[in-house]
Coordinates of N, CA and C in Angstrom, one line a residue:
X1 N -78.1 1.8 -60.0 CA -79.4 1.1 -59.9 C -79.8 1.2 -58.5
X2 N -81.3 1.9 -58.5 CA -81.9 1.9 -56.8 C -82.1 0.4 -56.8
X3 N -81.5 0.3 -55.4 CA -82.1 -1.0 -54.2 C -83.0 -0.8 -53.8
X4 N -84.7 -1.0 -53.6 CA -85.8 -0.7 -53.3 C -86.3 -2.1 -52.2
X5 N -86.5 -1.7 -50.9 CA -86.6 -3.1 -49.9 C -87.7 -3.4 -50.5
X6 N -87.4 -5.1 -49.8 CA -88.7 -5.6 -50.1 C -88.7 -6.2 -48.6
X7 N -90.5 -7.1 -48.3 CA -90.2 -7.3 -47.1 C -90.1 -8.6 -46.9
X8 N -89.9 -9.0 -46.0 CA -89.3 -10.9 -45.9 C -90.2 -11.4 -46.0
X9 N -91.7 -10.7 -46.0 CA -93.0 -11.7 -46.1 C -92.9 -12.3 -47.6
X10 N -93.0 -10.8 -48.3 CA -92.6 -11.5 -50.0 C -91.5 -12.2 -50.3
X11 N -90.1 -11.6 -50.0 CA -89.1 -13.1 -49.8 C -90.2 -13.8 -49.6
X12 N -90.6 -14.3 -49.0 CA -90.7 -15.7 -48.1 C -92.1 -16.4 -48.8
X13 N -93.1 -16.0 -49.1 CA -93.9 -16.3 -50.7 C -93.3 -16.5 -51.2
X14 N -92.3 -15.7 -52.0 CA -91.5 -15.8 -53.5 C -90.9 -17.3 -53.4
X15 N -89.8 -17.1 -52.3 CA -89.2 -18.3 -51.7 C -90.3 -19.6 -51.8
X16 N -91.5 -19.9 -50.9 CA -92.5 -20.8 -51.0 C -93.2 -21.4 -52.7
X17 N -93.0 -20.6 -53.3 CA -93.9 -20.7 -54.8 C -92.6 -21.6 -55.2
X18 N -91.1 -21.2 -55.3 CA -89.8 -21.0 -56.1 C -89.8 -22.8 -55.4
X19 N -89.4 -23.5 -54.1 CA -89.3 -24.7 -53.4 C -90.9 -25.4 -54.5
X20 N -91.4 -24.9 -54.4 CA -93.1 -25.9 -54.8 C -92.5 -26.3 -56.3
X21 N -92.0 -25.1 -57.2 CA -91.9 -25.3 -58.6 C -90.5 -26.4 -59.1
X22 N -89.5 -26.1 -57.8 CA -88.4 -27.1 -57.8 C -88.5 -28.3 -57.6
X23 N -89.6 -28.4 -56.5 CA -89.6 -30.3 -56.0 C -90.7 -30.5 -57.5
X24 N -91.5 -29.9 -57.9 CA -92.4 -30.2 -58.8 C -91.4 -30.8 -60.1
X25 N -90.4 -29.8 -60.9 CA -89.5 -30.0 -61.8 C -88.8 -31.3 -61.7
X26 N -88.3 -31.2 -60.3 CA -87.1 -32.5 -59.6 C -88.6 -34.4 -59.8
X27 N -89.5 -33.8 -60.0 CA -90.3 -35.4 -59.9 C -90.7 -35.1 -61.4
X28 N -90.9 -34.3 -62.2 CA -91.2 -34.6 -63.7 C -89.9 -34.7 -63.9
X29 N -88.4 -34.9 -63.9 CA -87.4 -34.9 -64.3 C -87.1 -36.8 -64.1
X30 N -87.9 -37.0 -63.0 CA -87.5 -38.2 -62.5 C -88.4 -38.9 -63.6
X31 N -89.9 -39.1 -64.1 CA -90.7 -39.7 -64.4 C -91.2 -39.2 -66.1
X32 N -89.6 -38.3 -66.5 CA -89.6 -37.7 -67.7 C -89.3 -38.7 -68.3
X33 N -90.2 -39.0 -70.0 CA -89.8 -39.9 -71.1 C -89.5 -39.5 -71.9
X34 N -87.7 -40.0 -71.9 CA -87.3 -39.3 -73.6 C -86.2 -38.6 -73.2
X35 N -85.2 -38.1 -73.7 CA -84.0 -37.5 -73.4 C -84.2 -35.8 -73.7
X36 N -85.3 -35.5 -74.2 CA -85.5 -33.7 -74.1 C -86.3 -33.4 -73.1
X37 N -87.5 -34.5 -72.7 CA -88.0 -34.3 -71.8 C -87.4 -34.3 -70.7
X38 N -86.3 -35.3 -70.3 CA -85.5 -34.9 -69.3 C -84.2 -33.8 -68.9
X39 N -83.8 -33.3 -70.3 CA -82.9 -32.4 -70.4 C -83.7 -30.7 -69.9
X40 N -85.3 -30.7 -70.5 CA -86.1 -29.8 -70.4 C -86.3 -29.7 -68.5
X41 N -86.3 -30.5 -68.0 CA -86.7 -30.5 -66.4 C -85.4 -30.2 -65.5
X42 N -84.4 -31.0 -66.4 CA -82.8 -30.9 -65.5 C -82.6 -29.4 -65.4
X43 N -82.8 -28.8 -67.0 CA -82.4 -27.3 -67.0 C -83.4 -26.6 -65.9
X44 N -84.9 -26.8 -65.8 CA -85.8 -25.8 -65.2 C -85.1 -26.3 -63.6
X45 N -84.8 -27.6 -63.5 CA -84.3 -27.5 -62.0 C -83.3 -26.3 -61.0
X46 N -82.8 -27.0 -62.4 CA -81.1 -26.0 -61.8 C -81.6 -24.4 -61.9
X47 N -82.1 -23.9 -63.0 CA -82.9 -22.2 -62.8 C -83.1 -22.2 -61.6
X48 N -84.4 -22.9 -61.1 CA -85.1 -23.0 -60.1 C -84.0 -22.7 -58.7
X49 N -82.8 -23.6 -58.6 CA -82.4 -23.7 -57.5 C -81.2 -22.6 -57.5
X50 N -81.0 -22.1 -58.5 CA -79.9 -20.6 -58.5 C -81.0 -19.5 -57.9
X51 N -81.9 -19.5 -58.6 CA -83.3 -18.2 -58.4 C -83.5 -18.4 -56.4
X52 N -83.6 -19.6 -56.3 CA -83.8 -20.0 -54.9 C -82.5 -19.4 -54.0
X53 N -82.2 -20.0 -54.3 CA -80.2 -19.5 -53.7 C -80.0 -17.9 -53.7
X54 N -80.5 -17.0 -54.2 CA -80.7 -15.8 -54.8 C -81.2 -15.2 -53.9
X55 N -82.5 -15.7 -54.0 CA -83.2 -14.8 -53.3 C -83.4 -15.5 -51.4
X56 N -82.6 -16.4 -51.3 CA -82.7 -17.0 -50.0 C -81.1 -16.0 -49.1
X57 N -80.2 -15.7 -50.3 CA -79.5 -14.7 -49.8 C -79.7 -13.2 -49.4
X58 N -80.8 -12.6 -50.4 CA -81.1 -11.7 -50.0 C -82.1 -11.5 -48.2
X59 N -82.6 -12.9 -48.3 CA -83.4 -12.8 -47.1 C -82.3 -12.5 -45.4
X60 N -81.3 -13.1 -45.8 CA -80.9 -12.7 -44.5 C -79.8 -11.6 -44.5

């Protein structure tokens, strides 16, 4: 599989959008009613912060 650069500006968007959608998830998870609605936010968190972790490695 080609490795095709990308450049740290997009990192660093991607990164910015990915932080916005995590603290967003992490406060509907807090103020979630109901035990699916909280299971539905715990899982989008944790996505969120592997995707983030991910792509915060490729930046350096």
């Amino acid at each position: 599989m080609e490795m095709k650069s990308v450049s740290s500006q997009k990192v660093e968007n991607c990164l910015s959008v990915l932080r916005k959608m995590l603290e967003e998830a992490k406060n509907n998870k807090q103020n979630a009613i109901g035990y699916d609605a909280y299971e539905y936010f715990h899982h989008r968190e944790k996505v969120l912060e592997k995707l983030t972790e991910e792509l915060s490695s490729l930046e350096s």
